[in-house]
XYZ file of C-alpha atoms in Angstrom:
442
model
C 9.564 4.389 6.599
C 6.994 4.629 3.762
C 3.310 5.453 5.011
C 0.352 4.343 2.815
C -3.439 5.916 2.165
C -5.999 2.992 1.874
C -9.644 3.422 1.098
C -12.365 1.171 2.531
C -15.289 0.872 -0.085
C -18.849 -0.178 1.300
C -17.554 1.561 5.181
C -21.097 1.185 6.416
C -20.853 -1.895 6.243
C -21.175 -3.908 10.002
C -17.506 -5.239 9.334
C -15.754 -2.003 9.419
C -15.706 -1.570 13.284
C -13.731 -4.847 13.544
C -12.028 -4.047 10.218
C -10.725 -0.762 12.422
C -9.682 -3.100 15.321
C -7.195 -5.448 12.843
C -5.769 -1.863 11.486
C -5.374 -0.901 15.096
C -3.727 -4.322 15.735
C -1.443 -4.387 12.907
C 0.021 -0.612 13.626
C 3.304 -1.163 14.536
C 3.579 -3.369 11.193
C 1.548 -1.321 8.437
C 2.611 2.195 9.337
C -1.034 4.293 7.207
C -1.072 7.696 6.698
C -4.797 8.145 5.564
C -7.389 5.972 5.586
C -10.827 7.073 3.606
C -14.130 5.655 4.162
C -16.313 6.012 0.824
C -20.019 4.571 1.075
C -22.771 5.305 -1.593
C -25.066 5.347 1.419
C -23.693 7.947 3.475
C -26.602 7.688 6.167
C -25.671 3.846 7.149
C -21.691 4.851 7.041
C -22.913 7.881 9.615
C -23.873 5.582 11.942
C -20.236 4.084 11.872
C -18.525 7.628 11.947
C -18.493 8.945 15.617
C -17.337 5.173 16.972
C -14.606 4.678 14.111
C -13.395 8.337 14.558
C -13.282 7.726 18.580
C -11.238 4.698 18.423
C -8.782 6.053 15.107
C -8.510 9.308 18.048
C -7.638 7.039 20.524
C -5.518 4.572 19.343
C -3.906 5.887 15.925
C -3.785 10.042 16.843
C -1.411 11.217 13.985
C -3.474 9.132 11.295
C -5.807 11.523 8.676
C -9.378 10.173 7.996
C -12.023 11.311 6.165
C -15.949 9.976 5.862
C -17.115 10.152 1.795
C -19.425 9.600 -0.675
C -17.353 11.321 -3.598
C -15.657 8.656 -5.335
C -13.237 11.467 -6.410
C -12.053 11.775 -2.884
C -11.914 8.114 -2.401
C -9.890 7.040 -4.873
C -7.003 9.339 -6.242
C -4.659 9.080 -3.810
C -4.518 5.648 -2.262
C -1.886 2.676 -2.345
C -4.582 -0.162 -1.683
C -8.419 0.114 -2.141
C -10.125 -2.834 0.337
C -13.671 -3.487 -0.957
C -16.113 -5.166 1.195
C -19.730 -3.607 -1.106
C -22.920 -5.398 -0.702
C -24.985 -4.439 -3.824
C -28.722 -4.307 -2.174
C -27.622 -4.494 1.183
C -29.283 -6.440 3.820
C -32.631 -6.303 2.186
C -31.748 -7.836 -0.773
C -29.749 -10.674 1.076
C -33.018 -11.585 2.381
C -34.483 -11.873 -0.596
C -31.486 -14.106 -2.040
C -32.090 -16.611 0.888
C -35.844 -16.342 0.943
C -36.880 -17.084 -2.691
C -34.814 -20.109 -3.014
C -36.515 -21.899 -0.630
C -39.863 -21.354 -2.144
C -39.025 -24.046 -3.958
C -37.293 -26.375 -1.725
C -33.613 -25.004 -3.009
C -30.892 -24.317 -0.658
C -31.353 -20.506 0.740
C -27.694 -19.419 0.870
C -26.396 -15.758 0.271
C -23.115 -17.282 -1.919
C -24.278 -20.659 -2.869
C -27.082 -22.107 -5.235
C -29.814 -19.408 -6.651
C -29.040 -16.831 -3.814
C -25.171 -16.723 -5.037
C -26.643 -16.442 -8.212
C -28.577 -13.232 -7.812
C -25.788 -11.789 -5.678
C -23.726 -12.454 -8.076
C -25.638 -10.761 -10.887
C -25.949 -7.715 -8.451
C -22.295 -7.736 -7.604
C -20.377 -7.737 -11.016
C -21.955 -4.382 -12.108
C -21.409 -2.565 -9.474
C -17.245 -3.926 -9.042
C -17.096 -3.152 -12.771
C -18.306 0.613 -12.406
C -15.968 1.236 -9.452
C -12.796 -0.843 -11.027
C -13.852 1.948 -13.903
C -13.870 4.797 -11.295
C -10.667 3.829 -9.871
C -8.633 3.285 -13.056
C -9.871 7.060 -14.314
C -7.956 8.515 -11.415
C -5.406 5.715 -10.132
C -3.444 3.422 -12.551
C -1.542 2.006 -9.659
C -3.308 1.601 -6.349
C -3.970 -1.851 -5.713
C -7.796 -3.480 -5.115
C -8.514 -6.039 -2.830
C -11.399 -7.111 -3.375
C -13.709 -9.111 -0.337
C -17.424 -8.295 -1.951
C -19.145 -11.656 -2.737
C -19.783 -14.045 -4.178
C -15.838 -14.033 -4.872
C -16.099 -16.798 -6.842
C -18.256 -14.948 -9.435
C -16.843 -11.682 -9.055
C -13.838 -12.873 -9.481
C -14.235 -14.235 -12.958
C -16.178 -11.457 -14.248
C -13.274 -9.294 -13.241
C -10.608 -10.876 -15.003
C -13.075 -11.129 -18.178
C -13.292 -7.625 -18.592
C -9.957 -6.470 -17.046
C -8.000 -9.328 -18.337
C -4.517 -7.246 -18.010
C -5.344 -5.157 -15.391
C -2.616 -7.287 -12.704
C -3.398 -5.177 -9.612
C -7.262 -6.677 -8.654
C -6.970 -9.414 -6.319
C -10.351 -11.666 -4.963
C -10.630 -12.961 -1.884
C -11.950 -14.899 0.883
C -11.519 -15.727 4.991
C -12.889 -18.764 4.709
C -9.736 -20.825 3.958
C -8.264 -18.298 6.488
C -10.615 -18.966 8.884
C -10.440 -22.721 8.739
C -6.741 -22.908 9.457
C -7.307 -20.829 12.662
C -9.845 -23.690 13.717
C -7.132 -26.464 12.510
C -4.109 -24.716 14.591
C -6.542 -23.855 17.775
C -6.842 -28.187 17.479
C -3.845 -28.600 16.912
C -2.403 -26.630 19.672
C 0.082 -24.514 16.933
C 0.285 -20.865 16.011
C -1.733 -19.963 13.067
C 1.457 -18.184 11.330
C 3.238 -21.062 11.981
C 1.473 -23.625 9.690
C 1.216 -23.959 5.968
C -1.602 -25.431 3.500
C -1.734 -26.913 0.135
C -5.353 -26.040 -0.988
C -7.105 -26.414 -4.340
C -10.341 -25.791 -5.748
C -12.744 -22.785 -6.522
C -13.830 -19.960 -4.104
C -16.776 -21.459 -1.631
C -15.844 -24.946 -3.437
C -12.033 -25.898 -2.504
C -10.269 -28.808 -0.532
C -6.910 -28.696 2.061
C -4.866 -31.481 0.841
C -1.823 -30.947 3.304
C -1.373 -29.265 6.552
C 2.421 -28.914 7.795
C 4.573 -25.905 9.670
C 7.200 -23.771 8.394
C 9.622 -26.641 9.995
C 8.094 -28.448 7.290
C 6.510 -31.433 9.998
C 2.756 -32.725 8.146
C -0.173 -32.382 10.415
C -2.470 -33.859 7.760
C -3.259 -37.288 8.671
C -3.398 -36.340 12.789
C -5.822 -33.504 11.821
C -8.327 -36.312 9.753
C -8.235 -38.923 12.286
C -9.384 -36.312 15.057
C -12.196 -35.282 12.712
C -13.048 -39.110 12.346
C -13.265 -38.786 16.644
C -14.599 -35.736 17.179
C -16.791 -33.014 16.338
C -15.364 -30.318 14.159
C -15.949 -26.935 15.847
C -14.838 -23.198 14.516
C -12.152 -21.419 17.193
C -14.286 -19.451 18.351
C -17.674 -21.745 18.617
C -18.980 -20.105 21.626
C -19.559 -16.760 19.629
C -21.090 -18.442 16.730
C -24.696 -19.053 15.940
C -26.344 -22.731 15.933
C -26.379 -22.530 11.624
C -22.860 -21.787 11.719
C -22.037 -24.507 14.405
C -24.143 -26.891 12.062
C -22.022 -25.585 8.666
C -19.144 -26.975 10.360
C -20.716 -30.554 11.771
C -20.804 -31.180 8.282
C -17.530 -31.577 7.502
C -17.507 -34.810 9.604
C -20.378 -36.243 7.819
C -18.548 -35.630 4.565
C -15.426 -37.349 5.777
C -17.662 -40.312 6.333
C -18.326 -40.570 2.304
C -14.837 -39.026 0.796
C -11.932 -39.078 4.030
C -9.705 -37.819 1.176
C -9.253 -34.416 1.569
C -10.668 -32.019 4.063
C -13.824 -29.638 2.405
C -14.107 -26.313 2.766
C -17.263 -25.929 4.993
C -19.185 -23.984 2.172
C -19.341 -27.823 0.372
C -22.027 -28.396 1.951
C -24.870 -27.079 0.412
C -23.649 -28.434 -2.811
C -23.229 -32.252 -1.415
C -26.505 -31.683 1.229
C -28.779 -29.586 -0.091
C -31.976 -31.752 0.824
C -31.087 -31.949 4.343
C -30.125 -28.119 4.816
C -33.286 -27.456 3.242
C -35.003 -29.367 5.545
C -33.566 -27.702 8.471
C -34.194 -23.850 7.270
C -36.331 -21.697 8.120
C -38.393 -20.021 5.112
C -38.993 -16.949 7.133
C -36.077 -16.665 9.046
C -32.715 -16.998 7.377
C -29.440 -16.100 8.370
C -29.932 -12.853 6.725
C -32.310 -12.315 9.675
C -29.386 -14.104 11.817
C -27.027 -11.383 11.107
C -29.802 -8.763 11.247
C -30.988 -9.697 15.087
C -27.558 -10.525 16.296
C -23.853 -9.257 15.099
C -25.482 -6.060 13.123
C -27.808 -5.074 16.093
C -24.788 -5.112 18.448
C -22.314 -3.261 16.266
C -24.905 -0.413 15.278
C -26.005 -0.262 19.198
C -22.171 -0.224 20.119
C -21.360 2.605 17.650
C -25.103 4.582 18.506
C -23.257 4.793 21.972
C -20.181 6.425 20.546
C -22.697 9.160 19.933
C -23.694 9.943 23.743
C -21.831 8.122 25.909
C -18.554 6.919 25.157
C -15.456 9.441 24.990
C -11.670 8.201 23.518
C -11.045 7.119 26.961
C -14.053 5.078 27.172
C -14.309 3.846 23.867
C -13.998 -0.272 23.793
C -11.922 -1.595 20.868
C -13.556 -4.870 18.573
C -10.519 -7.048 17.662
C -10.224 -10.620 16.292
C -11.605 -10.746 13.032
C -10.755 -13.009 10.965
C -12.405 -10.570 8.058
C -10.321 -7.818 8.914
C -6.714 -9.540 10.002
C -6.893 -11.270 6.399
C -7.349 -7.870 4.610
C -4.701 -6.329 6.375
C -2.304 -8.814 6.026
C -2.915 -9.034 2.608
C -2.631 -5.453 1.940
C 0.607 -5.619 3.946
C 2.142 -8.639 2.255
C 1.864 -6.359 -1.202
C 2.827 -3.063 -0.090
C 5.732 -4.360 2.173
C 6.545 -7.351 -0.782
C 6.380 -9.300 2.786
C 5.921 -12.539 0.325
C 3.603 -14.224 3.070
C 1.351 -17.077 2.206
C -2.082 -17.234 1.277
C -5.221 -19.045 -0.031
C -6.196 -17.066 -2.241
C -8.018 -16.533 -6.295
C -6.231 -16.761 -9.291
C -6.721 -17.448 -12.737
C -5.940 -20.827 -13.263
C -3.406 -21.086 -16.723
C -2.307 -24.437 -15.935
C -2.127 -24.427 -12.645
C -4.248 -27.001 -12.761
C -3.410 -28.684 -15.851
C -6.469 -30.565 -16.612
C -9.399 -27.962 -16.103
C -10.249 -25.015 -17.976
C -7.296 -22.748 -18.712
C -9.782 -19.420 -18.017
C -11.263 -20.759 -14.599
C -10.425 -18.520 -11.542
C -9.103 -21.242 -8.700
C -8.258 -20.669 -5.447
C -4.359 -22.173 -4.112
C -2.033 -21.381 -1.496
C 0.490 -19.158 -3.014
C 3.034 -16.572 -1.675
C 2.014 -12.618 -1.999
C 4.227 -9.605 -2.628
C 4.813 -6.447 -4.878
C 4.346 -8.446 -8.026
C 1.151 -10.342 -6.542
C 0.215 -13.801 -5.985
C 3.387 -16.079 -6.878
C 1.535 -20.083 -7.235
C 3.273 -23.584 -7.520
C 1.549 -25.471 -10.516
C -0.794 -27.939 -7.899
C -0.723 -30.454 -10.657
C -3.221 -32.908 -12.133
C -6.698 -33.380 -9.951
C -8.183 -37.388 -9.990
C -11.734 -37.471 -11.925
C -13.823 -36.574 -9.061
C -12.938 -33.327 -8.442
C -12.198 -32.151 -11.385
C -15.805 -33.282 -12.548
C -16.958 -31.112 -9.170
C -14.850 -28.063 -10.729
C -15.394 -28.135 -13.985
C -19.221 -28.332 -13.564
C -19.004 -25.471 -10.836
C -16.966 -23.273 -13.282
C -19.534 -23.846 -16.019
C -22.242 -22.621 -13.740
C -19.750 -19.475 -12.658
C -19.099 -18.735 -16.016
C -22.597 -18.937 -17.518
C -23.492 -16.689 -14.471
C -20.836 -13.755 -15.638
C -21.770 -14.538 -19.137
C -25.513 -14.445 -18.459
C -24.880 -10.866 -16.414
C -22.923 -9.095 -19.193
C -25.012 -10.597 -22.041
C -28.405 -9.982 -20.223
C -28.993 -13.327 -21.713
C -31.951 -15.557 -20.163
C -30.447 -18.257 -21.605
C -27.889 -18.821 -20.577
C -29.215 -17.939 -16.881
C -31.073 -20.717 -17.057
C -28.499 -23.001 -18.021
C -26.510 -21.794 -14.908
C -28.876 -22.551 -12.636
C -29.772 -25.935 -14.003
C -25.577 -26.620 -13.727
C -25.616 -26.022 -10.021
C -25.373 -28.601 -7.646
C -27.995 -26.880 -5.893
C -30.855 -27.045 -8.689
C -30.214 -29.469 -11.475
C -33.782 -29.642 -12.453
C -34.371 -27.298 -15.174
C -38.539 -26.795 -13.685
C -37.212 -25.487 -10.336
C -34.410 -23.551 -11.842
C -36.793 -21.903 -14.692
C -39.722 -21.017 -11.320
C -36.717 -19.443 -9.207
C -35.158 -17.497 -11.644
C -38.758 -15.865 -12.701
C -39.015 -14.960 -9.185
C -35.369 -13.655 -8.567
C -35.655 -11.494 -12.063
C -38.942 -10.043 -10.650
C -36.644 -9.179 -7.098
C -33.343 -8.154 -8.602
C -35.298 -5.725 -11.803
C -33.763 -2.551 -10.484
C -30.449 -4.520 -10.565
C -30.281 -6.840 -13.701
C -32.661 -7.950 -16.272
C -32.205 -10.806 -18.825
C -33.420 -10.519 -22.229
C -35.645 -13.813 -23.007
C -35.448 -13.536 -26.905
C -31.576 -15.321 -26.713
């Protein structure tokens, strides 16, 4: 049986511990040799080490592991490189959210201006270490989870058009059919999904089960009756909780199709507004809440806890989908998937270039998608306008253009008045100037 080396980019990151608990999970399956953990911040990724090292001890004691911040190390000798960065961290998150809502704009880390900034951090940083991997690794396969996807995404197949091996993606879809089978009262790797759309900006258009029995219409008419909770509501905070309320609202205007949850702040914007918190965001959230337990939990690791002591996070959704991606490829498993793609007539009547997101089967030669077909006039108005603003974004970022900035902003759904979108991006230029800056002469 082949064994694999994977690298985990951005391991300081408060997902890793769980991210280690999926790996542990998935053992038996996806036999790994050597995992690396590369971080540019080797001080936050310390504060991971003793509790990942316990556990990997514990549960996985012939496995090699080794804590970096030489991207030599980390990338010359890996099958699959799993990238979960956050370019500014925490801090600048906050700032993403914040600024926004200055202005009465939707304060969202992926969505409206604070996507945009992220965004404009993101795609430098994923281009320099796509760089630094191809220099030493032709072959190893990235997986890439750093947000927003959407954005990334597209940047990435700009300026690696040929390069087949990068793949974007994202739990949400993922984590939405967990919800649907946990209502349904199915296993989750017993149903299917037709999906289409954009990362963050997608609809499910079928549910059925590998018997090939359709769930769809059963699933709407008990959102039409009843409040549409996450699987695991009684871990989630009250913003979350709302996030998914709001699918039943928009079922009330468009019964259709059923939205991805992050639809929201593009058809409610007003009313989220309304309901946020200028000075405490979900930035803050995440901050006071999951991060404070995980660094507490691995702080322990330090003093207290030994291999036989050591508790084991499992259950993310985040870390399941990684590793069953990664395992689909390097075992040509051919499992299915919601995942990023450029389009090239999969959907025939918007842009050729835009990056969509489908249910599609995954395996040695990567994502294998079914043309969808044709979308009615709504939605592909909603896509093509979306992909506008994602491409003026990328454009904007690799141009340094102002411009054209400015034009994305104005495109979101989010924005739309040129005023607001020419007072936020002053302020999120004057944030993000040790990340980007825009030239205002084009």
């Amino acid at each position: 049986m082949k064994k694999y080396n994977i690298t985990i980019v951005g391991a300081g990151s408060s997902r890793t511990p769980a991210l280690i608990g999926s790996i542990v999970d998935y053992k038996d399956k996806f036999p790994i040799q050597k995992i690396i953990f590369y971080d540019i911040d080797p001080e936050r990724m310390g504060k991971m080490q003793a509790y990942i090292s316990l556990v990997l001890k514990k549960e996985m004691p012939t496995l090699e592991f080794v804590f970096t911040d030489d991207k030599s190390i980390a990338y010359c000798d890996c099958d699959a490189v799993l990238v979960q960065m956050r370019a500014g961290n925490s801090e600048m998150r906050s700032k993403d959210e914040k600024i926004p809502l200055k202005y009465g704009l939707v304060g969202q880390e992926t969505c409206g201006p604070g996507g945009f900034a992220y965004g404009m951090r993101s795609i430098p940083a994923m281009i320099e270490m796509v760089n630094d991997i191809r220099k030493v690794n032709k072959n190893a396969w990235i997986l890439n989870y750093t947000n927003p996807a959407a954005i990334v995404a597209l940047a990435l197949d700009k300026v690696f058009p040929n390069d087949t091996r990068i793949l974007n993606l994202c739990d949400q879809p993922y984590s939405m059919m967990r919800s649907y089978a946990k209502i349904l009262k199915k296993n989750q790797s017993d149903l299917r999904c037709k999906y289409f759309g954009l990362n963050h900006f997608g609809w499910f258009t079928d549910i059925y089960d590998i018997n090939g029995k359709h769930y769809f219409e059963e699933l709407k008419e008990y959102l039409k009756n009843n409040e549409f909770k996450p699987y695991n509501a009684e871990q989630r905070s009250q913003s979350w909780l709302e996030t998914y309320k709001r699918v039943n609202k928009y079922l009330c205007y468009f019964p259709e199709y059923l939205p991805n949850t992050y639809l929201q702040y593009y058809f409610f914007p007003q009313e989220i507004v309304a309901e946020s918190n200028p000075n405490y965001t979900r930035s803050d959230e995440a901050r006071d809440s999951r991060e404070k337990e995980i660094f507490e939990l691995c702080s322990r690791a330090e003093t207290e806890f030994t291999i036989e002591t050591v508790p084991l996070l499992k259950g993310s959704v985040f870390g399941n989908l990684m590793i069953e991606v990664a395992l689909s490829i390097l075992e040509d498993l051919k499992d299915e998937f919601v995942l990023i793609t450029r389009n090239q007539g999969l959907i025939p009547n918007i842009s050729e270039d835009a990056m969509v997101e489908l249910s599609g089967k995954l395996g040695a030669n990567g994502l294998i998608v079914e043309p969808y077909g044709e979308i009615s006039t709504f939605y592909k108005g909603l896509i093509e306008n979306q992909h506008a603003y994602e491409k003026l974004t990328v454009e904007a970022c690799l141009e340094h253009d102002y411009t054209k900035a400015l034009k994305a902003l104005t495109l979101n759904r989010t924005v739309i008045d040129p005023q607001l979108a020419c007072k936020v991006l002053h302020d999120l230029e004057e944030a993000n100037k040790d990340y980007w800056t825009l030239q205002h002469g084009k």
